[in-house]
């Protein structure tokens, strides 16, 4: 709710999901897609939410490809362990990490990451490339 109100890092939103550049992101142009309906287990996604997730994911990847053509990326689903699918404190989400920089000695040794672009700037560049406004409704 706070991210939606601020809109600084918000990319796109529809009735089921929001996408944003996370606060204090570790990597340039890192993005996160979060479901609005709370659940800890990705496997609980409803049929009606799958197309919605696909639309926002496509919008994220398309924008990324316009800024950084042919850059490899990782797409990671963070979900609760299958042995504990109903963790009330955990909210599943999808993370997109462009592979622009390497994690090296400094990052491994300190746990700090060097990110040359703020999430606010990244969100601005990513959304400017799309012809439609933030909402996908």
Short mmCIF file of N, CA and C in Angstrom, two decimals:
data_model
loop_
_atom_site.label_atom_id
_atom_site.label_comp_id
_atom_site.label_asym_id
_atom_site.label_seq_id
_atom_site.Cartn_x
_atom_site.Cartn_y
_atom_site.Cartn_z
N UNK A 1 0.82 -1.19 0.00
CA UNK A 1 0.00 0.00 0.00
C UNK A 1 0.87 1.26 0.00
N UNK A 2 1.96 1.21 0.77
CA UNK A 2 2.85 2.37 0.83
C UNK A 2 3.49 2.64 -0.53
N UNK A 3 3.94 1.59 -1.20
CA UNK A 3 4.55 1.74 -2.52
C UNK A 3 3.55 2.30 -3.53
N UNK A 4 2.32 1.84 -3.47
CA UNK A 4 1.28 2.33 -4.39
C UNK A 4 1.04 3.82 -4.14
N UNK A 5 0.98 4.21 -2.87
CA UNK A 5 0.74 5.62 -2.53
C UNK A 5 1.90 6.51 -2.99
N UNK A 6 3.13 6.05 -2.83
CA UNK A 6 4.30 6.85 -3.21
C UNK A 6 4.47 6.97 -4.72
N UNK A 7 4.23 5.87 -5.43
CA UNK A 7 4.36 5.76 -6.89
C UNK A 7 5.78 5.98 -7.42
N UNK A 8 6.76 6.26 -6.58
CA UNK A 8 8.13 6.53 -7.05
C UNK A 8 8.79 5.32 -7.69
N UNK A 9 8.55 4.16 -7.11
CA UNK A 9 9.19 2.93 -7.60
C UNK A 9 8.19 2.00 -8.28
N UNK A 10 6.94 2.43 -8.35
CA UNK A 10 5.88 1.62 -8.95
C UNK A 10 6.03 1.59 -10.47
N UNK A 11 5.91 0.41 -11.03
CA UNK A 11 5.98 0.25 -12.49
C UNK A 11 4.58 0.11 -13.05
N UNK A 12 3.92 -1.02 -12.80
CA UNK A 12 2.58 -1.27 -13.32
C UNK A 12 1.74 -1.94 -12.26
N UNK A 13 0.43 -1.77 -12.42
CA UNK A 13 -0.52 -2.31 -11.46
C UNK A 13 -1.78 -2.73 -12.19
N UNK A 14 -2.36 -3.85 -11.76
CA UNK A 14 -3.70 -4.21 -12.21
C UNK A 14 -4.46 -4.70 -11.00
N UNK A 15 -5.59 -5.36 -11.21
CA UNK A 15 -6.42 -5.78 -10.08
C UNK A 15 -5.78 -6.87 -9.22
N UNK A 16 -4.79 -7.59 -9.75
CA UNK A 16 -4.19 -8.71 -9.03
C UNK A 16 -2.74 -8.52 -8.59
N UNK A 17 -1.98 -7.70 -9.32
CA UNK A 17 -0.54 -7.60 -9.06
C UNK A 17 -0.04 -6.16 -9.16
N UNK A 18 1.10 -5.92 -8.52
CA UNK A 18 1.84 -4.68 -8.75
C UNK A 18 3.28 -5.07 -9.08
N UNK A 19 3.92 -4.27 -9.90
CA UNK A 19 5.34 -4.45 -10.16
C UNK A 19 6.05 -3.16 -9.78
N UNK A 20 7.25 -3.31 -9.26
CA UNK A 20 8.00 -2.16 -8.79
C UNK A 20 9.49 -2.44 -8.81
N UNK A 21 10.27 -1.38 -8.70
CA UNK A 21 11.71 -1.50 -8.48
C UNK A 21 11.89 -1.40 -6.97
N UNK A 22 12.36 -2.47 -6.31
CA UNK A 22 12.37 -2.49 -4.85
C UNK A 22 13.30 -1.46 -4.22
N UNK A 23 12.89 -0.96 -3.08
CA UNK A 23 13.70 -0.05 -2.28
C UNK A 23 15.02 -0.73 -1.94
N UNK A 24 16.11 0.00 -2.02
CA UNK A 24 17.45 -0.52 -1.71
C UNK A 24 17.77 -1.77 -2.52
N UNK A 25 17.44 -1.74 -3.80
CA UNK A 25 17.71 -2.90 -4.66
C UNK A 25 19.21 -3.14 -4.78
N UNK A 26 19.58 -4.39 -4.93
CA UNK A 26 20.99 -4.77 -5.02
C UNK A 26 21.54 -4.62 -6.44
N UNK A 27 20.68 -4.73 -7.43
CA UNK A 27 21.14 -4.76 -8.82
C UNK A 27 20.43 -3.70 -9.66
N UNK A 28 21.11 -3.15 -10.68
CA UNK A 28 20.49 -2.17 -11.57
C UNK A 28 19.27 -2.77 -12.28
N UNK A 29 18.19 -2.02 -12.29
CA UNK A 29 16.93 -2.39 -12.96
C UNK A 29 16.28 -3.65 -12.38
N UNK A 30 16.59 -3.97 -11.15
CA UNK A 30 15.93 -5.08 -10.46
C UNK A 30 14.45 -4.75 -10.32
N UNK A 31 13.60 -5.75 -10.56
CA UNK A 31 12.15 -5.56 -10.47
C UNK A 31 11.52 -6.66 -9.62
N UNK A 32 10.38 -6.34 -9.06
CA UNK A 32 9.65 -7.30 -8.24
C UNK A 32 8.18 -7.24 -8.63
N UNK A 33 7.55 -8.40 -8.72
CA UNK A 33 6.11 -8.49 -8.99
C UNK A 33 5.48 -9.13 -7.76
N UNK A 34 4.51 -8.43 -7.18
CA UNK A 34 3.87 -8.88 -5.95
C UNK A 34 2.37 -9.07 -6.16
N UNK A 35 1.83 -10.18 -5.66
CA UNK A 35 0.38 -10.36 -5.74
C UNK A 35 -0.32 -9.48 -4.70
N UNK A 36 -1.48 -8.97 -5.03
CA UNK A 36 -2.24 -8.17 -4.07
C UNK A 36 -2.94 -9.07 -3.04
N UNK A 37 -3.31 -10.25 -3.48
CA UNK A 37 -3.95 -11.21 -2.56
C UNK A 37 -2.85 -11.90 -1.77
N UNK A 38 -2.95 -11.86 -0.46
CA UNK A 38 -1.90 -12.45 0.37
C UNK A 38 -1.95 -13.98 0.35
N UNK A 39 -0.80 -14.55 0.06
CA UNK A 39 -0.58 -15.98 0.25
C UNK A 39 0.92 -16.22 0.23
N UNK A 40 1.36 -17.19 1.00
CA UNK A 40 2.79 -17.48 1.06
C UNK A 40 3.25 -18.46 -0.01
N UNK A 41 2.32 -19.19 -0.61
CA UNK A 41 2.67 -20.27 -1.53
C UNK A 41 2.24 -19.92 -2.97
N UNK A 42 3.21 -19.85 -3.86
CA UNK A 42 2.94 -19.55 -5.27
C UNK A 42 1.94 -20.54 -5.88
N UNK A 43 1.95 -21.77 -5.43
CA UNK A 43 1.06 -22.79 -5.99
C UNK A 43 -0.42 -22.49 -5.74
N UNK A 44 -0.70 -21.53 -4.88
CA UNK A 44 -2.08 -21.14 -4.58
C UNK A 44 -2.62 -20.08 -5.53
N UNK A 45 -1.85 -19.74 -6.56
CA UNK A 45 -2.30 -18.73 -7.52
C UNK A 45 -3.58 -19.23 -8.21
N UNK A 46 -4.54 -18.33 -8.36
CA UNK A 46 -5.81 -18.69 -9.00
C UNK A 46 -5.67 -18.63 -10.51
N UNK A 47 -6.50 -19.39 -11.18
CA UNK A 47 -6.50 -19.42 -12.65
C UNK A 47 -6.66 -18.01 -13.22
N UNK A 48 -7.54 -17.23 -12.61
CA UNK A 48 -7.78 -15.87 -13.09
C UNK A 48 -6.57 -14.95 -12.91
N UNK A 49 -5.68 -15.30 -12.00
CA UNK A 49 -4.49 -14.48 -11.73
C UNK A 49 -3.32 -14.80 -12.67
N UNK A 50 -3.34 -15.96 -13.29
CA UNK A 50 -2.22 -16.37 -14.13
C UNK A 50 -2.03 -15.43 -15.32
N UNK A 51 -3.11 -15.10 -16.02
CA UNK A 51 -3.01 -14.18 -17.17
C UNK A 51 -2.56 -12.79 -16.73
N UNK A 52 -3.04 -12.38 -15.60
CA UNK A 52 -2.67 -11.08 -15.04
C UNK A 52 -1.16 -11.04 -14.75
N UNK A 53 -0.66 -12.09 -14.14
CA UNK A 53 0.78 -12.20 -13.85
C UNK A 53 1.57 -12.20 -15.16
N UNK A 54 1.09 -12.93 -16.14
CA UNK A 54 1.79 -13.00 -17.44
C UNK A 54 1.85 -11.63 -18.11
N UNK A 55 0.76 -10.86 -18.04
CA UNK A 55 0.75 -9.52 -18.65
C UNK A 55 1.78 -8.60 -18.00
N UNK A 56 1.82 -8.60 -16.68
CA UNK A 56 2.77 -7.72 -15.98
C UNK A 56 4.20 -8.20 -16.20
N UNK A 57 4.41 -9.51 -16.18
CA UNK A 57 5.75 -10.04 -16.43
C UNK A 57 6.22 -9.66 -17.83
N UNK A 58 5.34 -9.78 -18.81
CA UNK A 58 5.69 -9.41 -20.19
C UNK A 58 6.04 -7.92 -20.27
N UNK A 59 5.28 -7.09 -19.60
CA UNK A 59 5.53 -5.65 -19.60
C UNK A 59 6.91 -5.36 -18.99
N UNK A 60 7.25 -6.03 -17.90
CA UNK A 60 8.56 -5.85 -17.25
C UNK A 60 9.69 -6.26 -18.19
N UNK A 61 9.58 -7.44 -18.78
CA UNK A 61 10.63 -7.96 -19.65
C UNK A 61 10.77 -7.13 -20.92
N UNK A 62 9.64 -6.70 -21.49
CA UNK A 62 9.67 -5.87 -22.69
C UNK A 62 10.37 -4.54 -22.42
N UNK A 63 10.06 -3.91 -21.31
CA UNK A 63 10.70 -2.65 -20.95
C UNK A 63 12.19 -2.83 -20.71
N UNK A 64 12.53 -3.90 -20.03
CA UNK A 64 13.94 -4.20 -19.76
C UNK A 64 14.70 -4.39 -21.08
N UNK A 65 14.08 -5.09 -22.01
CA UNK A 65 14.73 -5.35 -23.30
C UNK A 65 14.89 -4.08 -24.13
N UNK A 66 13.99 -3.12 -23.95
CA UNK A 66 14.12 -1.84 -24.68
C UNK A 66 15.30 -1.02 -24.14
N UNK A 67 15.52 -1.08 -22.84
CA UNK A 67 16.63 -0.33 -22.23
C UNK A 67 17.95 -1.07 -22.44
N UNK A 68 17.92 -2.38 -22.24
CA UNK A 68 19.12 -3.21 -22.28
C UNK A 68 18.89 -4.40 -23.20
N UNK A 69 18.94 -4.20 -24.51
CA UNK A 69 18.65 -5.30 -25.44
C UNK A 69 19.57 -6.51 -25.23
N UNK A 70 18.99 -7.66 -25.23
CA UNK A 70 19.70 -8.95 -25.19
C UNK A 70 20.49 -9.18 -23.91
N UNK A 71 20.15 -8.48 -22.83
CA UNK A 71 20.83 -8.70 -21.55
C UNK A 71 20.18 -9.92 -20.88
N UNK A 72 21.00 -10.85 -20.41
CA UNK A 72 20.42 -11.99 -19.69
C UNK A 72 19.85 -11.53 -18.34
N UNK A 73 18.90 -12.27 -17.84
CA UNK A 73 18.31 -11.94 -16.55
C UNK A 73 17.88 -13.22 -15.85
N UNK A 74 17.74 -13.13 -14.55
CA UNK A 74 17.19 -14.22 -13.77
C UNK A 74 15.78 -13.83 -13.34
N UNK A 75 14.88 -14.78 -13.41
CA UNK A 75 13.51 -14.61 -12.95
C UNK A 75 13.31 -15.63 -11.83
N UNK A 76 13.09 -15.15 -10.62
CA UNK A 76 13.08 -16.02 -9.44
C UNK A 76 11.72 -15.93 -8.75
N UNK A 77 11.12 -17.07 -8.46
CA UNK A 77 9.89 -17.11 -7.68
C UNK A 77 10.28 -17.40 -6.24
N UNK A 78 9.95 -16.47 -5.35
CA UNK A 78 10.19 -16.66 -3.92
C UNK A 78 8.87 -17.12 -3.31
N UNK A 79 8.86 -18.34 -2.82
CA UNK A 79 7.64 -18.92 -2.26
C UNK A 79 7.98 -19.66 -0.97
N UNK A 80 6.98 -19.98 -0.19
CA UNK A 80 7.22 -20.72 1.04
C UNK A 80 7.64 -22.15 0.72
N UNK A 81 8.34 -22.80 1.63
CA UNK A 81 8.72 -24.20 1.40
C UNK A 81 7.48 -25.09 1.26
N UNK A 82 7.57 -26.11 0.43
CA UNK A 82 6.41 -26.99 0.22
C UNK A 82 6.00 -27.70 1.51
N UNK A 83 6.94 -27.85 2.45
CA UNK A 83 6.61 -28.49 3.72
C UNK A 83 5.85 -27.54 4.66
N UNK A 84 5.86 -26.23 4.36
CA UNK A 84 5.17 -25.24 5.19
C UNK A 84 4.47 -24.21 4.29
N UNK A 85 3.43 -24.63 3.58
CA UNK A 85 2.81 -23.75 2.58
C UNK A 85 1.97 -22.59 3.13
N UNK A 86 1.64 -22.59 4.39
CA UNK A 86 0.75 -21.55 4.92
C UNK A 86 1.43 -20.68 5.97
N UNK A 87 2.50 -20.03 5.58
CA UNK A 87 3.21 -19.14 6.49
C UNK A 87 2.56 -17.76 6.42
N UNK A 88 1.87 -17.36 7.47
CA UNK A 88 1.14 -16.09 7.47
C UNK A 88 2.05 -14.88 7.30
N UNK A 89 3.28 -14.98 7.76
CA UNK A 89 4.20 -13.84 7.73
C UNK A 89 4.90 -13.68 6.38
N UNK A 90 4.76 -14.65 5.49
CA UNK A 90 5.48 -14.60 4.22
C UNK A 90 4.53 -14.32 3.06
N UNK A 91 4.98 -13.52 2.11
CA UNK A 91 4.18 -13.16 0.94
C UNK A 91 4.99 -13.56 -0.30
N UNK A 92 4.51 -14.52 -1.09
CA UNK A 92 5.27 -14.95 -2.26
C UNK A 92 5.39 -13.78 -3.24
N UNK A 93 6.44 -13.80 -4.04
CA UNK A 93 6.66 -12.76 -5.05
C UNK A 93 7.63 -13.26 -6.11
N UNK A 94 7.70 -12.53 -7.19
CA UNK A 94 8.58 -12.86 -8.31
C UNK A 94 9.61 -11.73 -8.44
N UNK A 95 10.86 -12.09 -8.64
CA UNK A 95 11.94 -11.12 -8.75
C UNK A 95 12.62 -11.26 -10.12
N UNK A 96 12.89 -10.14 -10.75
CA UNK A 96 13.60 -10.13 -12.04
C UNK A 96 14.91 -9.39 -11.83
N UNK A 97 16.02 -10.08 -12.09
CA UNK A 97 17.34 -9.49 -11.87
C UNK A 97 18.13 -9.52 -13.17
N UNK A 98 18.31 -8.35 -13.79
CA UNK A 98 19.17 -8.29 -14.99
C UNK A 98 20.62 -8.59 -14.60
N UNK A 99 21.31 -9.33 -15.45
CA UNK A 99 22.69 -9.72 -15.16
C UNK A 99 23.66 -8.70 -15.77
N UNK A 100 23.69 -7.51 -15.19
CA UNK A 100 24.55 -6.43 -15.68
C UNK A 100 25.89 -6.38 -14.97
N UNK A 101 25.90 -6.80 -13.73
CA UNK A 101 27.13 -6.75 -12.95
C UNK A 101 27.38 -8.10 -12.30
N UNK A 102 28.61 -8.32 -11.96
CA UNK A 102 28.98 -9.59 -11.32
C UNK A 102 29.08 -9.39 -9.81
N UNK A 103 28.65 -10.38 -9.08
CA UNK A 103 28.86 -10.37 -7.64
C UNK A 103 30.29 -10.84 -7.43
N UNK A 104 31.09 -10.00 -6.81
CA UNK A 104 32.52 -10.30 -6.66
C UNK A 104 32.92 -10.24 -5.18
N UNK A 105 34.22 -10.14 -4.96
CA UNK A 105 34.77 -10.19 -3.60
C UNK A 105 34.17 -9.20 -2.63
N UNK A 106 34.00 -7.95 -3.08
CA UNK A 106 33.44 -6.94 -2.19
C UNK A 106 32.04 -7.34 -1.73
N UNK A 107 31.20 -7.73 -2.68
CA UNK A 107 29.82 -8.11 -2.36
C UNK A 107 29.79 -9.36 -1.47
N UNK A 108 30.56 -10.37 -1.84
CA UNK A 108 30.59 -11.60 -1.05
C UNK A 108 31.12 -11.33 0.36
N UNK A 109 32.15 -10.51 0.45
CA UNK A 109 32.79 -10.25 1.74
C UNK A 109 32.00 -9.36 2.67
N UNK A 110 31.27 -8.41 2.12
CA UNK A 110 30.58 -7.44 2.97
C UNK A 110 29.07 -7.61 3.02
N UNK A 111 28.50 -8.24 2.00
CA UNK A 111 27.04 -8.33 1.92
C UNK A 111 26.42 -7.05 1.36
N UNK A 112 27.26 -6.10 0.96
CA UNK A 112 26.80 -4.86 0.33
C UNK A 112 26.96 -4.97 -1.17
N UNK A 113 26.04 -4.36 -1.89
CA UNK A 113 26.07 -4.43 -3.35
C UNK A 113 26.23 -3.03 -3.94
N UNK A 114 26.92 -2.96 -5.05
CA UNK A 114 27.12 -1.69 -5.74
C UNK A 114 26.09 -1.61 -6.86
N UNK A 115 25.18 -0.67 -6.73
CA UNK A 115 24.12 -0.47 -7.71
C UNK A 115 24.24 0.96 -8.22
N UNK A 116 24.50 1.13 -9.49
CA UNK A 116 24.77 2.46 -10.04
C UNK A 116 23.53 3.27 -10.37
N UNK A 117 22.34 2.71 -10.19
CA UNK A 117 21.11 3.47 -10.48
C UNK A 117 20.13 3.28 -9.32
N UNK A 118 19.50 4.36 -8.92
CA UNK A 118 18.52 4.25 -7.84
C UNK A 118 17.26 3.55 -8.36
N UNK A 119 16.51 2.90 -7.49
CA UNK A 119 15.27 2.26 -7.95
C UNK A 119 14.28 3.27 -8.52
N UNK A 120 14.29 4.49 -8.00
CA UNK A 120 13.39 5.53 -8.51
C UNK A 120 13.74 5.90 -9.95
N UNK A 121 15.04 6.03 -10.25
CA UNK A 121 15.47 6.34 -11.62
C UNK A 121 15.15 5.17 -12.55
N UNK A 122 15.42 3.96 -12.09
CA UNK A 122 15.14 2.77 -12.91
C UNK A 122 13.65 2.70 -13.25
N UNK A 123 12.80 2.92 -12.25
CA UNK A 123 11.35 2.88 -12.48
C UNK A 123 10.93 3.94 -13.50
N UNK A 124 11.52 5.12 -13.40
CA UNK A 124 11.21 6.20 -14.34
C UNK A 124 11.57 5.79 -15.77
N UNK A 125 12.77 5.26 -15.96
CA UNK A 125 13.20 4.85 -17.31
C UNK A 125 12.34 3.71 -17.85
N UNK A 126 12.05 2.73 -17.00
CA UNK A 126 11.28 1.57 -17.45
C UNK A 126 9.86 1.96 -17.87
N UNK A 127 9.21 2.82 -17.10
CA UNK A 127 7.83 3.19 -17.42
C UNK A 127 7.74 4.19 -18.57
N UNK A 128 8.76 5.00 -18.78
CA UNK A 128 8.74 5.95 -19.89
C UNK A 128 8.75 5.25 -21.24
N UNK A 129 9.24 4.03 -21.28
CA UNK A 129 9.33 3.30 -22.54
C UNK A 129 8.01 2.69 -22.98
N UNK A 130 7.06 2.62 -22.08
CA UNK A 130 5.77 2.03 -22.41
C UNK A 130 4.79 3.11 -22.84
N UNK A 131 3.97 2.79 -23.80
CA UNK A 131 2.99 3.77 -24.29
C UNK A 131 1.80 3.91 -23.35
N UNK A 132 1.56 2.89 -22.52
CA UNK A 132 0.41 2.96 -21.62
C UNK A 132 0.83 3.46 -20.25
N UNK A 133 -0.09 4.04 -19.49
CA UNK A 133 0.22 4.49 -18.15
C UNK A 133 0.40 3.31 -17.20
N UNK A 134 0.59 3.59 -15.93
CA UNK A 134 0.89 2.57 -14.93
C UNK A 134 -0.17 1.47 -14.88
N UNK A 135 -1.43 1.79 -14.91
CA UNK A 135 -2.48 0.79 -14.76
C UNK A 135 -2.62 -0.09 -16.00
N UNK A 136 -2.84 -1.38 -15.78
CA UNK A 136 -3.05 -2.32 -16.89
C UNK A 136 -4.52 -2.72 -17.01
N UNK A 137 -5.38 -2.11 -16.27
CA UNK A 137 -6.80 -2.49 -16.25
C UNK A 137 -7.47 -2.24 -17.55
#
